[in-house]
mmCIF file of C-alpha atoms and ligand atoms in Angstrom:
data_model
loop_
_atom_site.group_PDB
_atom_site.id
_atom_site.type_symbol
_atom_site.label_atom_id
_atom_site.label_comp_id
_atom_site.label_asym_id
_atom_site.label_seq_id
_atom_site.Cartn_x
_atom_site.Cartn_y
_atom_site.Cartn_z
ATOM 1 C CA MET A 1 29.197 139.744 -12.747
ATOM 2 C CA CYS A 2 28.008 135.931 -13.754
ATOM 3 C CA PHE A 3 27.557 135.205 -16.928
ATOM 4 C CA MET A 4 24.223 132.688 -17.363
ATOM 5 C CA LYS A 5 21.685 132.917 -19.096
ATOM 6 C CA LEU A 6 17.887 131.447 -18.215
ATOM 7 C CA VAL A 7 14.537 131.018 -19.583
ATOM 8 C CA CYS A 8 11.526 131.645 -18.724
ATOM 9 C CA ILE A 9 8.296 130.133 -19.960
ATOM 10 C CA HIS A 10 4.588 132.142 -18.939
ATOM 11 C CA GLY A 11 2.182 128.971 -19.162
ATOM 12 C CA SER A 12 -1.074 131.981 -18.400
ATOM 13 C CA PRO A 13 -3.215 133.552 -20.846
ATOM 14 C CA ARG A 14 -2.702 135.910 -18.845
ATOM 15 C CA GLU A 15 -0.201 138.533 -19.911
ATOM 16 C CA GLU A 16 -0.984 139.835 -16.232
ATOM 17 C CA GLY A 17 -1.652 137.537 -14.418
ATOM 18 C CA ASN A 18 -0.141 137.020 -11.390
ATOM 19 C CA SER A 19 2.100 133.708 -12.746
ATOM 20 C CA SER A 20 3.604 136.132 -15.129
ATOM 21 C CA LYS A 21 3.595 139.232 -12.525
ATOM 22 C CA LEU A 22 6.337 137.205 -10.815
ATOM 23 C CA ALA A 23 7.616 135.838 -13.205
ATOM 24 C CA ASN A 24 8.588 139.331 -14.852
ATOM 25 C CA HIS A 25 9.480 140.285 -11.224
ATOM 26 C CA LEU A 26 11.971 137.033 -10.677
ATOM 27 C CA CYS A 27 13.495 138.271 -14.229
ATOM 28 C CA ALA A 28 13.568 141.976 -13.952
ATOM 29 C CA SER A 29 15.943 141.133 -10.176
ATOM 30 C CA ILE A 30 17.685 138.471 -11.617
ATOM 31 C CA LYS A 31 19.141 140.406 -15.100
ATOM 32 C CA VAL A 32 20.331 142.899 -12.988
ATOM 33 C CA LYS A 33 22.778 140.219 -11.706
ATOM 34 C CA GLY A 34 23.958 139.578 -15.345
ATOM 35 C CA VAL A 35 21.449 136.881 -15.843
ATOM 36 C CA SER A 36 20.784 136.909 -19.731
ATOM 37 C CA VAL A 37 17.109 136.508 -19.910
ATOM 38 C CA LYS A 38 14.511 134.782 -22.943
ATOM 39 C CA SER A 39 10.502 134.800 -22.200
ATOM 40 C CA TYR A 40 8.421 132.856 -23.590
ATOM 41 C CA PHE A 41 4.690 133.723 -23.887
ATOM 42 C CA LEU A 42 3.340 130.051 -24.410
ATOM 43 C CA ASN A 43 -0.027 131.443 -25.644
ATOM 44 C CA LYS A 44 1.106 133.271 -28.022
ATOM 45 C CA LEU A 45 2.812 130.801 -29.692
ATOM 46 C CA LYS A 46 1.077 127.991 -32.622
ATOM 47 C CA TYR A 47 2.159 124.710 -31.601
ATOM 48 C CA ILE A 48 0.921 121.054 -31.128
ATOM 49 C CA GLY A 49 1.219 118.840 -28.371
ATOM 50 C CA CYS A 50 3.670 115.748 -28.551
ATOM 51 C CA GLN A 51 2.248 113.293 -31.407
ATOM 52 C CA SER A 52 4.071 110.082 -29.149
ATOM 53 C CA CYS A 53 5.765 109.558 -33.043
ATOM 54 C CA MET A 54 9.249 108.233 -31.105
ATOM 55 C CA ALA A 55 11.669 109.899 -33.685
ATOM 56 C CA CYS A 56 13.272 111.641 -30.364
ATOM 57 C CA LYS A 57 13.784 107.789 -29.105
ATOM 58 C CA GLU A 58 14.092 106.000 -32.590
ATOM 59 C CA ARG A 59 15.930 107.848 -35.499
ATOM 60 C CA THR A 60 17.158 111.885 -33.712
ATOM 61 C CA GLU A 61 18.044 113.501 -30.589
ATOM 62 C CA VAL A 62 15.383 116.599 -31.223
ATOM 63 C CA CYS A 63 11.759 116.704 -31.420
ATOM 64 C CA VAL A 64 10.831 116.528 -35.999
ATOM 65 C CA VAL A 65 7.762 118.388 -35.042
ATOM 66 C CA LYS A 66 8.900 122.024 -36.088
ATOM 67 C CA ASP A 67 6.557 125.011 -35.336
ATOM 68 C CA ASP A 68 6.671 127.271 -32.321
ATOM 69 C CA LEU A 69 7.897 125.287 -30.005
ATOM 70 C CA THR A 70 11.152 124.338 -31.759
ATOM 71 C CA GLU A 71 13.067 126.990 -30.703
ATOM 72 C CA ILE A 72 12.761 126.691 -26.444
ATOM 73 C CA LEU A 73 12.997 123.465 -27.142
ATOM 74 C CA SER A 74 16.308 124.410 -28.595
ATOM 75 C CA GLU A 75 17.363 127.266 -25.764
ATOM 76 C CA ILE A 76 16.583 125.211 -22.780
ATOM 77 C CA LYS A 77 19.420 123.628 -24.237
ATOM 78 C CA TYR A 78 21.454 126.978 -23.341
ATOM 79 C CA ALA A 79 20.660 127.732 -20.441
ATOM 80 C CA ASP A 80 21.475 127.719 -16.975
ATOM 81 C CA ILE A 81 18.273 128.541 -15.392
ATOM 82 C CA ILE A 82 14.590 127.447 -16.640
ATOM 83 C CA VAL A 83 11.654 129.060 -15.266
ATOM 84 C CA LEU A 84 8.033 127.574 -15.450
ATOM 85 C CA ALA A 85 5.018 130.099 -14.384
ATOM 86 C CA SER A 86 1.548 128.563 -14.504
ATOM 87 C CA PRO A 87 -1.830 128.322 -13.050
ATOM 88 C CA ILE A 88 -3.401 126.099 -12.074
ATOM 89 C CA PHE A 89 -6.261 125.337 -13.987
ATOM 90 C CA PHE A 90 -8.852 122.125 -12.844
ATOM 91 C CA GLY A 91 -5.994 120.709 -10.129
ATOM 92 C CA ASP A 92 -3.090 120.932 -13.077
ATOM 93 C CA LEU A 93 -0.906 123.126 -14.949
ATOM 94 C CA SER A 94 -2.539 125.022 -17.796
ATOM 95 C CA ALA A 95 -2.898 122.788 -20.608
ATOM 96 C CA GLN A 96 -0.469 125.580 -22.463
ATOM 97 C CA MET A 97 2.281 124.214 -19.883
ATOM 98 C CA LYS A 98 1.543 121.220 -20.257
ATOM 99 C CA GLY A 99 1.405 120.598 -23.786
ATOM 100 C CA PHE A 100 5.060 122.105 -23.967
ATOM 101 C CA ILE A 101 6.001 120.293 -21.261
ATOM 102 C CA ASP A 102 4.745 116.762 -23.158
ATOM 103 C CA ARG A 103 6.903 118.852 -26.049
ATOM 104 C CA THR A 104 10.119 117.947 -23.223
ATOM 105 C CA TYR A 105 10.373 114.677 -24.024
ATOM 106 C CA SER A 106 12.578 114.659 -26.516
ATOM 107 C CA TYR A 107 14.807 115.464 -24.417
ATOM 108 C CA LEU A 108 14.910 111.893 -23.225
ATOM 109 C CA THR A 109 17.044 108.947 -24.466
ATOM 110 C CA ILE A 110 15.046 105.563 -25.565
ATOM 111 C CA ASP A 111 16.654 104.749 -21.654
ATOM 112 C CA TYR A 112 14.845 107.935 -20.552
ATOM 113 C CA LYS A 113 18.764 109.186 -19.302
ATOM 114 C CA SER A 114 18.118 112.998 -20.536
ATOM 115 C CA ARG A 115 19.957 114.899 -23.236
ATOM 116 C CA LEU A 116 20.394 117.949 -21.059
ATOM 117 C CA VAL A 117 23.163 119.132 -19.829
ATOM 118 C CA PRO A 118 22.798 118.446 -16.298
ATOM 119 C CA GLY A 119 23.496 120.962 -13.385
ATOM 120 C CA LYS A 120 20.644 123.410 -14.926
ATOM 121 C CA LYS A 121 18.887 124.961 -13.093
ATOM 122 C CA ALA A 122 14.544 125.697 -12.638
ATOM 123 C CA VAL A 123 11.888 127.879 -10.678
ATOM 124 C CA MET A 124 8.084 126.960 -10.679
ATOM 125 C CA ILE A 125 5.636 129.834 -10.190
ATOM 126 C CA LEU A 126 2.304 128.680 -9.441
ATOM 127 C CA ALA A 127 -0.560 130.909 -8.669
ATOM 128 C CA GLN A 128 -4.223 129.309 -8.294
ATOM 129 C CA GLY A 129 -7.239 130.889 -7.058
ATOM 130 C CA ASP A 130 -7.929 128.698 -3.785
ATOM 131 C CA PRO A 131 -6.605 130.285 -0.261
ATOM 132 C CA ASP A 132 -6.185 127.167 0.657
ATOM 133 C CA LYS A 133 -2.402 125.970 0.576
ATOM 134 C CA LYS A 134 -3.514 122.444 0.775
ATOM 135 C CA HIS A 135 -5.725 122.713 -2.294
ATOM 136 C CA PHE A 136 -3.433 121.758 -5.418
ATOM 137 C CA ALA A 137 0.379 121.238 -3.514
ATOM 138 C CA ASP A 138 0.735 118.055 -5.395
ATOM 139 C CA VAL A 139 1.225 119.654 -8.599
ATOM 140 C CA PHE A 140 4.871 121.150 -8.513
ATOM 141 C CA PRO A 141 6.014 117.551 -6.404
ATOM 142 C CA ARG A 142 4.349 115.271 -9.202
ATOM 143 C CA TYR A 143 6.114 117.632 -12.026
ATOM 144 C CA ASN A 144 9.962 117.528 -10.117
ATOM 145 C CA GLU A 145 9.915 114.354 -11.109
ATOM 146 C CA PHE A 146 9.847 115.044 -13.979
ATOM 147 C CA LEU A 147 12.727 117.336 -13.776
ATOM 148 C CA LYS A 148 14.199 114.809 -12.109
ATOM 149 C CA TRP A 149 14.721 113.270 -15.350
ATOM 150 C CA HIS A 150 15.713 116.139 -17.365
ATOM 151 C CA ASP A 151 19.187 115.711 -14.592
ATOM 152 C CA ILE A 152 17.435 119.016 -13.090
ATOM 153 C CA LYS A 153 18.436 118.807 -9.815
ATOM 154 C CA GLU A 154 17.954 122.229 -7.796
ATOM 155 C CA SER A 155 14.798 123.554 -8.333
ATOM 156 C CA HIS A 156 12.191 126.044 -6.108
ATOM 157 C CA LEU A 157 8.589 126.402 -5.930
ATOM 158 C CA ILE A 158 6.697 130.183 -5.722
ATOM 159 C CA ARG A 159 3.484 130.036 -5.159
ATOM 160 C CA ALA A 160 0.688 132.823 -5.089
ATOM 161 C CA PHE A 161 -3.399 132.324 -3.489
ATOM 162 C CA TYR A 162 -6.148 134.750 -4.386
ATOM 163 C CA SER A 163 -7.172 136.534 -0.744
ATOM 164 C CA PRO A 164 -11.471 136.716 -0.042
ATOM 165 C CA GLU A 165 -10.200 139.245 2.077
ATOM 166 C CA MET A 166 -8.502 141.511 0.261
ATOM 167 C CA LYS A 167 -10.171 140.057 -3.023
ATOM 168 C CA SER A 168 -7.163 139.978 -4.527
ATOM 169 C CA THR A 169 -4.349 138.346 -5.385
ATOM 170 C CA PRO A 170 -1.288 139.393 -2.716
ATOM 171 C CA LEU A 171 1.994 139.629 -4.658
ATOM 172 C CA ASP A 172 4.357 140.824 -2.063
ATOM 173 C CA GLY A 173 5.243 137.863 0.512
ATOM 174 C CA ALA A 174 5.830 135.689 -3.154
ATOM 175 C CA TYR A 175 8.265 138.735 -4.488
ATOM 176 C CA ARG A 176 9.469 138.662 -1.421
ATOM 177 C CA GLU A 177 10.775 134.928 -2.089
ATOM 178 C CA VAL A 178 11.550 134.928 -5.627
ATOM 179 C CA GLU A 179 14.630 137.950 -4.509
ATOM 180 C CA ASP A 180 15.286 135.007 -2.177
ATOM 181 C CA ILE A 181 15.262 132.758 -4.989
ATOM 182 C CA VAL A 182 17.171 134.531 -7.010
ATOM 183 C CA GLY A 183 20.128 134.857 -4.352
ATOM 184 C CA LYS A 184 20.017 130.759 -4.382
ATOM 185 C CA LEU A 185 20.027 130.847 -8.420
ATOM 186 C CA THR A 186 22.912 133.444 -8.423
ATOM 187 C CA ARG A 187 25.775 132.222 -5.705
HETATM 188 C C1 LIG B 201 -10.030 127.421 -16.749
HETATM 189 C C2 LIG B 201 -9.823 127.836 -15.097
HETATM 190 C C3 LIG B 201 -9.482 126.749 -14.034
HETATM 191 C C4 LIG B 201 -9.084 127.293 -12.740
HETATM 192 N N1 LIG B 201 -9.269 125.781 -11.700
HETATM 193 C C5 LIG B 201 -8.482 126.266 -11.105
HETATM 194 C C6 LIG B 201 -8.698 125.827 -10.022
HETATM 195 O O1 LIG B 201 -8.179 124.208 -9.833
HETATM 196 N N2 LIG B 201 -7.894 126.083 -8.845
HETATM 197 C C7 LIG B 201 -8.071 127.112 -7.898
HETATM 198 O O2 LIG B 201 -7.681 126.575 -6.767
HETATM 199 N N3 LIG B 201 -7.919 128.074 -8.958
HETATM 200 C C8 LIG B 201 -8.344 127.397 -10.368
HETATM 201 N N4 LIG B 201 -8.204 128.546 -11.208
HETATM 202 C C9 LIG B 201 -8.594 130.044 -10.308
HETATM 203 C C10 LIG B 201 -6.880 130.306 -11.417
HETATM 204 O O3 LIG B 201 -5.785 129.416 -10.891
HETATM 205 C C11 LIG B 201 -6.461 132.169 -10.607
HETATM 206 O O4 LIG B 201 -7.395 132.617 -11.301
HETATM 207 C C12 LIG B 201 -4.522 132.432 -11.371
HETATM 208 O O5 LIG B 201 -4.475 132.970 -10.188
HETATM 209 C C13 LIG B 201 -4.412 132.376 -13.144
HETATM 210 O O6 LIG B 201 -3.226 132.645 -12.870
HETATM 211 P P1 LIG B 201 -2.425 133.742 -13.878
HETATM 212 O O7 LIG B 201 -3.322 134.632 -12.699
HETATM 213 O O8 LIG B 201 -1.400 133.375 -13.627
HETATM 214 O O9 LIG B 201 -3.093 133.760 -15.002
HETATM 215 C C14 LIG B 201 -8.567 128.424 -12.544
HETATM 216 C C15 LIG B 201 -9.175 129.462 -13.552
HETATM 217 C C16 LIG B 201 -9.727 128.973 -15.155
HETATM 218 C C17 LIG B 201 -9.541 130.346 -15.652
#
């Protein structure tokens, strides 16, 4: 039995979409191992992007914007594992996910040092329509750099691709990767 906490953030507008299916599978598999899980669907929440007001650099240690992201930003401080699940939209994360990520600016001091407790782990789950794995392979490395700013040194990637032959996105392989990663996260 382990006493870890996972916060899962869904960035797709499709609750039954591929990134959400994979994230839900991960959450269910890790829950069985005693990890507590909290999930949020960004598309259902009301929030704004970072206002670049610099209050979190000059006056406070938290984001002064109070909206539906306030709870998530606080929950992540106490989380051991963060899951970021997003579709690829025009070669990047969804706007919903990007809006959330920008607000994590409040986790950084004026010297770009992380205010988060080190040792958190992250999983990024990305679903795309393009079957070519080379396309949009840049997305995870780019955002992984920012995870490192937040002192998140262990991060994992799961990707899902559309298959023209099957006329759908086969998730079997990705489900197996999820199981493998759950093992790594809880060992
Ligand atoms: C606005 C929009 C933009 C998209 N842009 C891309 C893209 O740039 N590359 C790609 O491979 N697929 C793109 N897609 C397809 C989605 O990435 C694909 O349907 C994915 O499975 C959606 O994730 P979800 O199932 O988790 O919702 C786009 C879809 C939409 C609606």
